[in-house]
PDB file of N, CA, C and O in Angstrom, chain B, residues numbered from 101:
ATOM      1  N   MET B 101     -67.361 -40.408 -40.812  1.00  0.00           N
ATOM      2  CA  MET B 101     -68.129 -41.442 -40.299  1.00  0.00           C
ATOM      3  C   MET B 101     -67.509 -41.890 -38.921  1.00  0.00           C
ATOM      4  O   MET B 101     -66.301 -42.104 -38.818  1.00  0.00           O
ATOM      5  N   PRO B 102     -68.367 -42.018 -37.889  1.00  0.00           N
ATOM      6  CA  PRO B 102     -67.844 -42.424 -36.556  1.00  0.00           C
ATOM      7  C   PRO B 102     -67.306 -43.862 -36.569  1.00  0.00           C
ATOM      8  O   PRO B 102     -67.782 -44.733 -37.297  1.00  0.00           O
ATOM      9  N   GLU B 103     -66.302 -44.056 -35.736  1.00  0.00           N
ATOM     10  CA  GLU B 103     -65.682 -45.417 -35.606  1.00  0.00           C
ATOM     11  C   GLU B 103     -66.664 -46.329 -34.932  1.00  0.00           C
ATOM     12  O   GLU B 103     -67.422 -45.919 -34.052  1.00  0.00           O
ATOM     13  N   LYS B 104     -66.643 -47.556 -35.348  1.00  0.00           N
ATOM     14  CA  LYS B 104     -67.454 -48.577 -34.760  1.00  0.00           C
ATOM     15  C   LYS B 104     -66.820 -49.081 -33.467  1.00  0.00           C
ATOM     16  O   LYS B 104     -65.661 -49.494 -33.473  1.00  0.00           O
ATOM     17  N   VAL B 105     -67.552 -49.054 -32.369  1.00  0.00           N
ATOM     18  CA  VAL B 105     -67.064 -49.571 -31.088  1.00  0.00           C
ATOM     19  C   VAL B 105     -67.375 -51.008 -31.005  1.00  0.00           C
ATOM     20  O   VAL B 105     -68.537 -51.409 -31.079  1.00  0.00           O
ATOM     21  N   VAL B 106     -66.334 -51.817 -30.849  1.00  0.00           N
ATOM     22  CA  VAL B 106     -66.495 -53.262 -30.717  1.00  0.00           C
ATOM     23  C   VAL B 106     -66.332 -53.610 -29.268  1.00  0.00           C
ATOM     24  O   VAL B 106     -65.294 -53.341 -28.664  1.00  0.00           O
ATOM     25  N   PRO B 107     -67.395 -54.231 -28.688  1.00  0.00           N
ATOM     26  CA  PRO B 107     -67.270 -54.606 -27.266  1.00  0.00           C
ATOM     27  C   PRO B 107     -66.233 -55.692 -27.092  1.00  0.00           C
ATOM     28  O   PRO B 107     -66.120 -56.605 -27.910  1.00  0.00           O
ATOM     29  N   LYS B 108     -65.475 -55.581 -26.011  1.00  0.00           N
ATOM     30  CA  LYS B 108     -64.415 -56.611 -25.733  1.00  0.00           C
ATOM     31  C   LYS B 108     -65.115 -57.810 -25.122  1.00  0.00           C
ATOM     32  O   LYS B 108     -66.090 -57.665 -24.384  1.00  0.00           O
ATOM     33  N   LYS B 109     -64.626 -58.964 -25.426  1.00  0.00           N
ATOM     34  CA  LYS B 109     -65.147 -60.169 -24.860  1.00  0.00           C
ATOM     35  C   LYS B 109     -64.710 -60.249 -23.409  1.00  0.00           C
ATOM     36  O   LYS B 109     -63.574 -59.934 -23.055  1.00  0.00           O
ATOM     37  N   ALA B 110     -65.653 -60.682 -22.580  1.00  0.00           N
ATOM     38  CA  ALA B 110     -65.316 -60.862 -21.156  1.00  0.00           C
ATOM     39  C   ALA B 110     -64.422 -62.032 -20.957  1.00  0.00           C
ATOM     40  O   ALA B 110     -64.774 -63.143 -21.355  1.00  0.00           O
ATOM     41  N   VAL B 111     -63.303 -61.846 -20.371  1.00  0.00           N
ATOM     42  CA  VAL B 111     -62.377 -62.906 -20.108  1.00  0.00           C
ATOM     43  C   VAL B 111     -62.630 -63.415 -18.707  1.00  0.00           C
ATOM     44  O   VAL B 111     -62.514 -62.664 -17.739  1.00  0.00           O
ATOM     45  N   PRO B 112     -62.980 -64.703 -18.590  1.00  0.00           N
ATOM     46  CA  PRO B 112     -63.251 -65.211 -17.253  1.00  0.00           C
ATOM     47  C   PRO B 112     -62.004 -65.187 -16.406  1.00  0.00           C
ATOM     48  O   PRO B 112     -60.915 -65.560 -16.843  1.00  0.00           O
ATOM     49  N   LYS B 113     -62.193 -64.734 -15.173  1.00  0.00           N
ATOM     50  CA  LYS B 113     -61.057 -64.743 -14.260  1.00  0.00           C
ATOM     51  C   LYS B 113     -60.840 -66.127 -13.709  1.00  0.00           C
ATOM     52  O   LYS B 113     -61.783 -66.868 -13.430  1.00  0.00           O
ATOM     53  N   ALA B 114     -59.577 -66.458 -13.559  1.00  0.00           N
ATOM     54  CA  ALA B 114     -59.278 -67.774 -13.062  1.00  0.00           C
ATOM     55  C   ALA B 114     -59.477 -67.724 -11.525  1.00  0.00           C
ATOM     56  O   ALA B 114     -59.156 -66.756 -10.837  1.00  0.00           O
ATOM     57  N   ALA B 115     -60.042 -68.870 -11.055  1.00  0.00           N
ATOM     58  CA  ALA B 115     -60.258 -68.955  -9.621  1.00  0.00           C
ATOM     59  C   ALA B 115     -58.917 -69.026  -8.890  1.00  0.00           C
ATOM     60  O   ALA B 115     -57.980 -69.672  -9.359  1.00  0.00           O
ATOM     61  N   PRO B 116     -58.833 -68.346  -7.721  1.00  0.00           N
ATOM     62  CA  PRO B 116     -57.530 -68.397  -7.023  1.00  0.00           C
ATOM     63  C   PRO B 116     -57.229 -69.836  -6.592  1.00  0.00           C
ATOM     64  O   PRO B 116     -58.109 -70.563  -6.130  1.00  0.00           O
ATOM     65  N   LYS B 117     -56.032 -70.203  -6.747  1.00  0.00           N
ATOM     66  CA  LYS B 117     -55.636 -71.591  -6.333  1.00  0.00           C
ATOM     67  C   LYS B 117     -55.472 -71.625  -4.824  1.00  0.00           C
ATOM     68  O   LYS B 117     -54.964 -70.688  -4.209  1.00  0.00           O
ATOM     69  N   ALA B 118     -55.918 -72.734  -4.247  1.00  0.00           N
ATOM     70  CA  ALA B 118     -55.819 -72.899  -2.839  1.00  0.00           C
ATOM     71  C   ALA B 118     -54.352 -73.208  -2.510  1.00  0.00           C
ATOM     72  O   ALA B 118     -53.769 -74.154  -3.040  1.00  0.00           O
ATOM     73  N   VAL B 119     -53.775 -72.398  -1.633  1.00  0.00           N
ATOM     74  CA  VAL B 119     -52.391 -72.595  -1.222  1.00  0.00           C
ATOM     75  C   VAL B 119     -52.439 -73.261   0.142  1.00  0.00           C
ATOM     76  O   VAL B 119     -52.969 -72.698   1.101  1.00  0.00           O
ATOM     77  N   PRO B 120     -51.885 -74.459   0.223  1.00  0.00           N
ATOM     78  CA  PRO B 120     -51.945 -75.133   1.484  1.00  0.00           C
ATOM     79  C   PRO B 120     -51.064 -74.450   2.529  1.00  0.00           C
ATOM     80  O   PRO B 120     -49.937 -74.058   2.225  1.00  0.00           O
ATOM     81  N   LYS B 121     -51.554 -74.307   3.731  1.00  0.00           N
ATOM     82  CA  LYS B 121     -50.785 -73.695   4.785  1.00  0.00           C
ATOM     83  C   LYS B 121     -49.802 -74.738   5.320  1.00  0.00           C
ATOM     84  O   LYS B 121     -50.177 -75.845   5.708  1.00  0.00           O
ATOM     85  N   VAL B 122     -48.573 -74.352   5.325  1.00  0.00           N
ATOM     86  CA  VAL B 122     -47.542 -75.231   5.865  1.00  0.00           C
ATOM     87  C   VAL B 122     -47.233 -74.667   7.266  1.00  0.00           C
ATOM     88  O   VAL B 122     -46.640 -73.598   7.405  1.00  0.00           O
ATOM     89  N   VAL B 123     -47.639 -75.393   8.260  1.00  0.00           N
ATOM     90  CA  VAL B 123     -47.395 -74.953   9.678  1.00  0.00           C
ATOM     91  C   VAL B 123     -46.371 -75.927  10.192  1.00  0.00           C
ATOM     92  O   VAL B 123     -46.647 -77.126  10.241  1.00  0.00           O
ATOM     93  N   PRO B 124     -45.157 -75.452  10.593  1.00  0.00           N
ATOM     94  CA  PRO B 124     -44.218 -76.283  11.152  1.00  0.00           C
ATOM     95  C   PRO B 124     -44.777 -76.931  12.438  1.00  0.00           C
ATOM     96  O   PRO B 124     -45.650 -76.372  13.101  1.00  0.00           O
ATOM     97  N   LYS B 125     -44.258 -78.104  12.764  1.00  0.00           N
ATOM     98  CA  LYS B 125     -44.747 -78.760  13.996  1.00  0.00           C
ATOM     99  C   LYS B 125     -44.515 -77.925  15.222  1.00  0.00           C
ATOM    100  O   LYS B 125     -45.476 -77.670  15.949  1.00  0.00           O
ATOM    101  N   LYS B 126     -43.361 -77.496  15.496  1.00  0.00           N
ATOM    102  CA  LYS B 126     -43.054 -76.732  16.688  1.00  0.00           C
ATOM    103  C   LYS B 126     -41.959 -75.740  16.410  1.00  0.00           C
ATOM    104  O   LYS B 126     -40.916 -76.080  15.852  1.00  0.00           O
ATOM    105  N   VAL B 127     -42.208 -74.485  16.810  1.00  0.00           N
ATOM    106  CA  VAL B 127     -41.226 -73.385  16.545  1.00  0.00           C
ATOM    107  C   VAL B 127     -40.970 -72.721  17.903  1.00  0.00           C
ATOM    108  O   VAL B 127     -41.877 -72.551  18.718  1.00  0.00           O
ATOM    109  N   LYS B 128     -39.741 -72.365  18.108  1.00  0.00           N
ATOM    110  CA  LYS B 128     -39.331 -71.595  19.308  1.00  0.00           C
ATOM    111  C   LYS B 128     -38.853 -70.224  18.860  1.00  0.00           C
ATOM    112  O   LYS B 128     -37.919 -70.123  18.063  1.00  0.00           O
ATOM    113  N   VAL B 129     -39.491 -69.149  19.370  1.00  0.00           N
ATOM    114  CA  VAL B 129     -39.119 -67.823  18.982  1.00  0.00           C
ATOM    115  C   VAL B 129     -38.466 -67.177  20.267  1.00  0.00           C
ATOM    116  O   VAL B 129     -39.045 -67.190  21.354  1.00  0.00           O
ATOM    117  N   VAL B 130     -37.273 -66.635  20.080  1.00  0.00           N
ATOM    118  CA  VAL B 130     -36.534 -66.009  21.161  1.00  0.00           C
ATOM    119  C   VAL B 130     -36.235 -64.532  20.809  1.00  0.00           C
ATOM    120  O   VAL B 130     -35.635 -64.247  19.772  1.00  0.00           O
ATOM    121  N   ILE B 131     -36.645 -63.637  21.652  1.00  0.00           N
ATOM    122  CA  ILE B 131     -36.342 -62.246  21.462  1.00  0.00           C
ATOM    123  C   ILE B 131     -35.410 -61.812  22.616  1.00  0.00           C
ATOM    124  O   ILE B 131     -35.859 -61.645  23.750  1.00  0.00           O
ATOM    125  N   ASP B 132     -34.141 -61.636  22.319  1.00  0.00           N
ATOM    126  CA  ASP B 132     -33.136 -61.295  23.313  1.00  0.00           C
ATOM    127  C   ASP B 132     -32.063 -60.469  22.751  1.00  0.00           C
ATOM    128  O   ASP B 132     -31.393 -60.935  21.830  1.00  0.00           O
ATOM    129  N   PRO B 133     -31.823 -59.273  23.212  1.00  0.00           N
ATOM    130  CA  PRO B 133     -32.583 -58.533  24.302  1.00  0.00           C
ATOM    131  C   PRO B 133     -33.758 -57.819  23.717  1.00  0.00           C
ATOM    132  O   PRO B 133     -33.798 -57.479  22.535  1.00  0.00           O
ATOM    133  N   VAL B 134     -34.731 -57.598  24.595  1.00  0.00           N
ATOM    134  CA  VAL B 134     -35.833 -56.674  24.271  1.00  0.00           C
ATOM    135  C   VAL B 134     -35.311 -55.268  24.503  1.00  0.00           C
ATOM    136  O   VAL B 134     -34.833 -54.982  25.601  1.00  0.00           O
ATOM    137  N   THR B 135     -35.379 -54.400  23.548  1.00  0.00           N
ATOM    138  CA  THR B 135     -34.804 -53.091  23.652  1.00  0.00           C
ATOM    139  C   THR B 135     -35.808 -52.099  24.142  1.00  0.00           C
ATOM    140  O   THR B 135     -36.999 -52.397  24.234  1.00  0.00           O
ATOM    141  N   ARG B 136     -35.316 -50.863  24.472  1.00  0.00           N
ATOM    142  CA  ARG B 136     -36.135 -49.707  24.937  1.00  0.00           C
ATOM    143  C   ARG B 136     -36.711 -49.960  26.293  1.00  0.00           C
ATOM    144  O   ARG B 136     -37.788 -49.439  26.583  1.00  0.00           O
ATOM    145  N   ILE B 137     -36.084 -50.712  27.137  1.00  0.00           N
ATOM    146  CA  ILE B 137     -36.533 -50.887  28.548  1.00  0.00           C
ATOM    147  C   ILE B 137     -35.259 -50.681  29.420  1.00  0.00           C
ATOM    148  O   ILE B 137     -34.131 -50.692  28.928  1.00  0.00           O
ATOM    149  N   GLU B 138     -35.496 -50.501  30.687  1.00  0.00           N
ATOM    150  CA  GLU B 138     -34.409 -50.385  31.678  1.00  0.00           C
ATOM    151  C   GLU B 138     -33.975 -51.826  32.017  1.00  0.00           C
ATOM    152  O   GLU B 138     -34.817 -52.638  32.401  1.00  0.00           O
ATOM    153  N   GLY B 139     -32.727 -52.144  31.887  1.00  0.00           N
ATOM    154  CA  GLY B 139     -32.280 -53.509  32.166  1.00  0.00           C
ATOM    155  C   GLY B 139     -32.326 -54.385  30.980  1.00  0.00           C
ATOM    156  O   GLY B 139     -32.389 -53.908  29.847  1.00  0.00           O
ATOM    157  N   HIS B 140     -32.297 -55.695  31.219  1.00  0.00           N
ATOM    158  CA  HIS B 140     -32.278 -56.666  30.145  1.00  0.00           C
ATOM    159  C   HIS B 140     -33.520 -57.554  30.301  1.00  0.00           C
ATOM    160  O   HIS B 140     -33.924 -57.910  31.407  1.00  0.00           O
ATOM    161  N   LEU B 141     -34.098 -57.891  29.163  1.00  0.00           N
ATOM    162  CA  LEU B 141     -35.297 -58.750  29.128  1.00  0.00           C
ATOM    163  C   LEU B 141     -35.203 -59.768  28.010  1.00  0.00           C
ATOM    164  O   LEU B 141     -34.767 -59.446  26.904  1.00  0.00           O
ATOM    165  N   LYS B 142     -35.593 -60.943  28.283  1.00  0.00           N
ATOM    166  CA  LYS B 142     -35.581 -61.997  27.219  1.00  0.00           C
ATOM    167  C   LYS B 142     -36.978 -62.634  27.194  1.00  0.00           C
ATOM    168  O   LYS B 142     -37.563 -62.952  28.230  1.00  0.00           O
ATOM    169  N   ILE B 143     -37.492 -62.808  25.951  1.00  0.00           N
ATOM    170  CA  ILE B 143     -38.820 -63.434  25.777  1.00  0.00           C
ATOM    171  C   ILE B 143     -38.631 -64.674  24.980  1.00  0.00           C
ATOM    172  O   ILE B 143     -37.983 -64.627  23.934  1.00  0.00           O
ATOM    173  N   GLU B 144     -39.178 -65.824  25.428  1.00  0.00           N
ATOM    174  CA  GLU B 144     -39.153 -67.044  24.697  1.00  0.00           C
ATOM    175  C   GLU B 144     -40.595 -67.555  24.516  1.00  0.00           C
ATOM    176  O   GLU B 144     -41.355 -67.630  25.482  1.00  0.00           O
ATOM    177  N   VAL B 145     -40.966 -67.906  23.267  1.00  0.00           N
ATOM    178  CA  VAL B 145     -42.343 -68.332  22.963  1.00  0.00           C
ATOM    179  C   VAL B 145     -42.221 -69.665  22.133  1.00  0.00           C
ATOM    180  O   VAL B 145     -41.487 -69.735  21.148  1.00  0.00           O
ATOM    181  N   GLU B 146     -42.952 -70.676  22.569  1.00  0.00           N
ATOM    182  CA  GLU B 146     -43.050 -71.889  21.783  1.00  0.00           C
ATOM    183  C   GLU B 146     -44.427 -71.981  21.118  1.00  0.00           C
ATOM    184  O   GLU B 146     -45.469 -71.927  21.771  1.00  0.00           O
ATOM    185  N   VAL B 147     -44.379 -72.127  19.753  1.00  0.00           N
ATOM    186  CA  VAL B 147     -45.570 -72.166  18.997  1.00  0.00           C
ATOM    187  C   VAL B 147     -45.705 -73.505  18.337  1.00  0.00           C
ATOM    188  O   VAL B 147     -44.774 -73.982  17.689  1.00  0.00           O
ATOM    189  N   GLU B 148     -46.878 -74.130  18.497  1.00  0.00           N
ATOM    190  CA  GLU B 148     -47.127 -75.416  17.824  1.00  0.00           C
ATOM    191  C   GLU B 148     -48.442 -75.375  17.084  1.00  0.00           C
ATOM    192  O   GLU B 148     -49.475 -75.090  17.691  1.00  0.00           O
ATOM    193  N   GLY B 149     -48.439 -75.649  15.795  1.00  0.00           N
ATOM    194  CA  GLY B 149     -49.676 -75.633  15.020  1.00  0.00           C
ATOM    195  C   GLY B 149     -50.352 -74.298  14.997  1.00  0.00           C
ATOM    196  O   GLY B 149     -51.580 -74.223  14.940  1.00  0.00           O
ATOM    197  N   GLY B 150     -49.561 -73.216  15.042  1.00  0.00           N
ATOM    198  CA  GLY B 150     -50.119 -71.851  15.000  1.00  0.00           C
ATOM    199  C   GLY B 150     -50.655 -71.328  16.361  1.00  0.00           C
ATOM    200  O   GLY B 150     -51.232 -70.242  16.427  1.00  0.00           O
ATOM    201  N   LYS B 151     -50.459 -72.101  17.418  1.00  0.00           N
ATOM    202  CA  LYS B 151     -50.905 -71.645  18.760  1.00  0.00           C
ATOM    203  C   LYS B 151     -49.782 -71.634  19.704  1.00  0.00           C
ATOM    204  O   LYS B 151     -48.921 -72.513  19.673  1.00  0.00           O
ATOM    205  N   VAL B 152     -49.766 -70.628  20.573  1.00  0.00           N
ATOM    206  CA  VAL B 152     -48.717 -70.535  21.615  1.00  0.00           C
ATOM    207  C   VAL B 152     -48.959 -71.652  22.656  1.00  0.00           C
ATOM    208  O   VAL B 152     -50.047 -71.745  23.226  1.00  0.00           O
ATOM    209  N   ILE B 153     -47.969 -72.470  22.891  1.00  0.00           N
ATOM    210  CA  ILE B 153     -48.131 -73.516  23.879  1.00  0.00           C
ATOM    211  C   ILE B 153     -47.332 -73.198  25.161  1.00  0.00           C
ATOM    212  O   ILE B 153     -47.618 -73.767  26.214  1.00  0.00           O
ATOM    213  N   ASN B 154     -46.374 -72.333  25.086  1.00  0.00           N
ATOM    214  CA  ASN B 154     -45.577 -71.946  26.235  1.00  0.00           C
ATOM    215  C   ASN B 154     -44.922 -70.595  26.016  1.00  0.00           C
ATOM    216  O   ASN B 154     -44.470 -70.303  24.908  1.00  0.00           O
ATOM    217  N   ALA B 155     -44.863 -69.789  27.018  1.00  0.00           N
ATOM    218  CA  ALA B 155     -44.192 -68.487  26.905  1.00  0.00           C
ATOM    219  C   ALA B 155     -43.491 -68.156  28.224  1.00  0.00           C
ATOM    220  O   ALA B 155     -44.026 -68.370  29.312  1.00  0.00           O
ATOM    221  N   ARG B 156     -42.292 -67.634  28.084  1.00  0.00           N
ATOM    222  CA  ARG B 156     -41.524 -67.238  29.315  1.00  0.00           C
ATOM    223  C   ARG B 156     -40.881 -65.888  29.090  1.00  0.00           C
ATOM    224  O   ARG B 156     -40.547 -65.529  27.960  1.00  0.00           O
ATOM    225  N   SER B 157     -40.711 -65.156  30.142  1.00  0.00           N
ATOM    226  CA  SER B 157     -39.941 -63.937  30.065  1.00  0.00           C
ATOM    227  C   SER B 157     -38.964 -63.989  31.270  1.00  0.00           C
ATOM    228  O   SER B 157     -39.273 -64.543  32.325  1.00  0.00           O
ATOM    229  N   SER B 158     -37.780 -63.389  31.061  1.00  0.00           N
ATOM    230  CA  SER B 158     -36.813 -63.372  32.221  1.00  0.00           C
ATOM    231  C   SER B 158     -36.074 -62.015  32.083  1.00  0.00           C
ATOM    232  O   SER B 158     -35.719 -61.551  31.000  1.00  0.00           O
ATOM    233  N   GLY B 159     -35.886 -61.449  33.244  1.00  0.00           N
ATOM    234  CA  GLY B 159     -35.173 -60.202  33.389  1.00  0.00           C
ATOM    235  C   GLY B 159     -34.013 -60.377  34.294  1.00  0.00           C
ATOM    236  O   GLY B 159     -34.111 -61.059  35.314  1.00  0.00           O
ATOM    237  N   THR B 160     -32.875 -59.757  33.935  1.00  0.00           N
ATOM    238  CA  THR B 160     -31.696 -59.972  34.753  1.00  0.00           C
ATOM    239  C   THR B 160     -31.407 -58.775  35.697  1.00  0.00           C
ATOM    240  O   THR B 160     -30.450 -58.826  36.470  1.00  0.00           O
ATOM    241  N   MET B 161     -32.218 -57.713  35.640  1.00  0.00           N
ATOM    242  CA  MET B 161     -31.991 -56.565  36.491  1.00  0.00           C
ATOM    243  C   MET B 161     -33.070 -56.428  37.473  1.00  0.00           C
ATOM    244  O   MET B 161     -34.233 -56.334  37.083  1.00  0.00           O
ATOM    245  N   HIS B 162     -32.763 -56.409  38.754  1.00  0.00           N
ATOM    246  CA  HIS B 162     -33.794 -56.282  39.801  1.00  0.00           C
ATOM    247  C   HIS B 162     -33.531 -54.936  40.480  1.00  0.00           C
ATOM    248  O   HIS B 162     -32.483 -54.701  41.080  1.00  0.00           O
ATOM    249  N   ARG B 163     -34.544 -54.061  40.353  1.00  0.00           N
ATOM    250  CA  ARG B 163     -34.445 -52.729  40.954  1.00  0.00           C
ATOM    251  C   ARG B 163     -35.282 -52.601  42.278  1.00  0.00           C
ATOM    252  O   ARG B 163     -35.220 -51.580  42.963  1.00  0.00           O
ATOM    253  N   GLY B 164     -36.022 -53.617  42.592  1.00  0.00           N
ATOM    254  CA  GLY B 164     -36.812 -53.579  43.805  1.00  0.00           C
ATOM    255  C   GLY B 164     -38.265 -53.146  43.565  1.00  0.00           C
ATOM    256  O   GLY B 164     -39.105 -53.279  44.456  1.00  0.00           O
ATOM    257  N   ILE B 165     -38.549 -52.654  42.426  1.00  0.00           N
ATOM    258  CA  ILE B 165     -39.941 -52.198  42.121  1.00  0.00           C
ATOM    259  C   ILE B 165     -40.847 -53.426  42.204  1.00  0.00           C
ATOM    260  O   ILE B 165     -41.970 -53.328  42.699  1.00  0.00           O
ATOM    261  N   GLU B 166     -40.390 -54.543  41.741  1.00  0.00           N
ATOM    262  CA  GLU B 166     -41.215 -55.754  41.792  1.00  0.00           C
ATOM    263  C   GLU B 166     -41.616 -56.104  43.188  1.00  0.00           C
ATOM    264  O   GLU B 166     -42.746 -56.530  43.427  1.00  0.00           O
ATOM    265  N   THR B 167     -40.668 -55.923  44.160  1.00  0.00           N
ATOM    266  CA  THR B 167     -40.991 -56.264  45.544  1.00  0.00           C
ATOM    267  C   THR B 167     -41.997 -55.245  46.108  1.00  0.00           C
ATOM    268  O   THR B 167     -42.901 -55.612  46.858  1.00  0.00           O
ATOM    269  N   ILE B 168     -41.834 -53.992  45.747  1.00  0.00           N
ATOM    270  CA  ILE B 168     -42.743 -52.957  46.221  1.00  0.00           C
ATOM    271  C   ILE B 168     -44.205 -53.254  45.739  1.00  0.00           C
ATOM    272  O   ILE B 168     -45.163 -53.014  46.473  1.00  0.00           O
ATOM    273  N   LEU B 169     -44.341 -53.766  44.520  1.00  0.00           N
ATOM    274  CA  LEU B 169     -45.637 -53.955  43.932  1.00  0.00           C
ATOM    275  C   LEU B 169     -46.310 -55.271  44.317  1.00  0.00           C
ATOM    276  O   LEU B 169     -47.476 -55.462  43.972  1.00  0.00           O
ATOM    277  N   GLN B 170     -45.642 -56.180  45.007  1.00  0.00           N
ATOM    278  CA  GLN B 170     -46.279 -57.442  45.392  1.00  0.00           C
ATOM    279  C   GLN B 170     -47.426 -57.228  46.312  1.00  0.00           C
ATOM    280  O   GLN B 170     -47.315 -56.502  47.299  1.00  0.00           O
ATOM    281  N   GLY B 171     -48.573 -57.873  45.993  1.00  0.00           N
ATOM    282  CA  GLY B 171     -49.724 -57.789  46.816  1.00  0.00           C
ATOM    283  C   GLY B 171     -50.583 -56.534  46.571  1.00  0.00           C
ATOM    284  O   GLY B 171     -51.636 -56.386  47.192  1.00  0.00           O
ATOM    285  N   ARG B 172     -50.162 -55.655  45.700  1.00  0.00           N
ATOM    286  CA  ARG B 172     -50.949 -54.426  45.435  1.00  0.00           C
ATOM    287  C   ARG B 172     -51.922 -54.577  44.376  1.00  0.00           C
ATOM    288  O   ARG B 172     -51.910 -55.568  43.646  1.00  0.00           O
ATOM    289  N   ASN B 173     -52.782 -53.623  44.254  1.00  0.00           N
ATOM    290  CA  ASN B 173     -53.857 -53.664  43.194  1.00  0.00           C
ATOM    291  C   ASN B 173     -53.155 -53.571  41.828  1.00  0.00           C
ATOM    292  O   ASN B 173     -52.220 -52.782  41.687  1.00  0.00           O
ATOM    293  N   PRO B 174     -53.572 -54.344  40.826  1.00  0.00           N
ATOM    294  CA  PRO B 174     -52.986 -54.346  39.502  1.00  0.00           C
ATOM    295  C   PRO B 174     -52.964 -52.968  38.824  1.00  0.00           C
ATOM    296  O   PRO B 174     -52.224 -52.772  37.860  1.00  0.00           O
ATOM    297  N   VAL B 175     -53.730 -52.056  39.296  1.00  0.00           N
ATOM    298  CA  VAL B 175     -53.778 -50.685  38.674  1.00  0.00           C
ATOM    299  C   VAL B 175     -52.644 -49.802  39.280  1.00  0.00           C
ATOM    300  O   VAL B 175     -52.249 -48.820  38.652  1.00  0.00           O
ATOM    301  N   ASP B 176     -52.139 -50.120  40.435  1.00  0.00           N
ATOM    302  CA  ASP B 176     -51.131 -49.270  41.081  1.00  0.00           C
ATOM    303  C   ASP B 176     -49.816 -49.110  40.309  1.00  0.00           C
ATOM    304  O   ASP B 176     -49.249 -48.019  40.362  1.00  0.00           O
ATOM    305  N   PRO B 177     -49.292 -50.104  39.604  1.00  0.00           N
ATOM    306  CA  PRO B 177     -48.021 -49.868  38.843  1.00  0.00           C
ATOM    307  C   PRO B 177     -48.136 -48.689  37.867  1.00  0.00           C
ATOM    308  O   PRO B 177     -47.180 -47.941  37.661  1.00  0.00           O
ATOM    309  N   HIS B 178     -49.261 -48.550  37.304  1.00  0.00           N
ATOM    310  CA  HIS B 178     -49.489 -47.446  36.361  1.00  0.00           C
ATOM    311  C   HIS B 178     -49.199 -46.098  37.010  1.00  0.00           C
ATOM    312  O   HIS B 178     -48.718 -45.180  36.347  1.00  0.00           O
ATOM    313  N   VAL B 179     -49.483 -45.979  38.267  1.00  0.00           N
ATOM    314  CA  VAL B 179     -49.287 -44.710  38.975  1.00  0.00           C
ATOM    315  C   VAL B 179     -47.932 -44.649  39.662  1.00  0.00           C
ATOM    316  O   VAL B 179     -47.297 -43.595  39.697  1.00  0.00           O
ATOM    317  N   LEU B 180     -47.492 -45.765  40.202  1.00  0.00           N
ATOM    318  CA  LEU B 180     -46.278 -45.757  41.028  1.00  0.00           C
ATOM    319  C   LEU B 180     -44.962 -45.854  40.227  1.00  0.00           C
ATOM    320  O   LEU B 180     -44.022 -45.112  40.513  1.00  0.00           O
ATOM    321  N   VAL B 181     -44.882 -46.735  39.252  1.00  0.00           N
ATOM    322  CA  VAL B 181     -43.710 -47.019  38.586  1.00  0.00           C
ATOM    323  C   VAL B 181     -43.075 -45.853  37.824  1.00  0.00           C
ATOM    324  O   VAL B 181     -41.853 -45.710  37.878  1.00  0.00           O
ATOM    325  N   PRO B 182     -43.835 -45.017  37.122  1.00  0.00           N
ATOM    326  CA  PRO B 182     -43.186 -43.850  36.477  1.00  0.00           C
ATOM    327  C   PRO B 182     -42.576 -42.843  37.392  1.00  0.00           C
ATOM    328  O   PRO B 182     -41.799 -41.997  36.948  1.00  0.00           O
ATOM    329  N   ARG B 183     -42.903 -42.905  38.667  1.00  0.00           N
ATOM    330  CA  ARG B 183     -42.337 -41.950  39.625  1.00  0.00           C
ATOM    331  C   ARG B 183     -41.062 -42.439  40.310  1.00  0.00           C
ATOM    332  O   ARG B 183     -40.401 -41.696  41.035  1.00  0.00           O
ATOM    333  N   VAL B 184     -40.728 -43.741  40.055  1.00  0.00           N
ATOM    334  CA  VAL B 184     -39.538 -44.316  40.713  1.00  0.00           C
ATOM    335  C   VAL B 184     -38.332 -43.939  39.951  1.00  0.00           C
ATOM    336  O   VAL B 184     -37.222 -44.316  40.327  1.00  0.00           O
TER     337      VAL B 184
END
């Protein structure tokens, strides 16, 4: 005699609980040094309420490429800098 198949009762899934987002008032993120570049680079970012309110970068090595590129078309560094 075949076994009787008893359907399982559907168990209602619990609704996910709302997790409140805790966003700190103001956070400063500093990445120093940035690696895999020539010279030294420091990035500072201030975040408030999940939005960037201020960002700074500073480099300590000057090779003159920046001076060569002043006033040029923004597309030129893509072509010129790898050849220096």
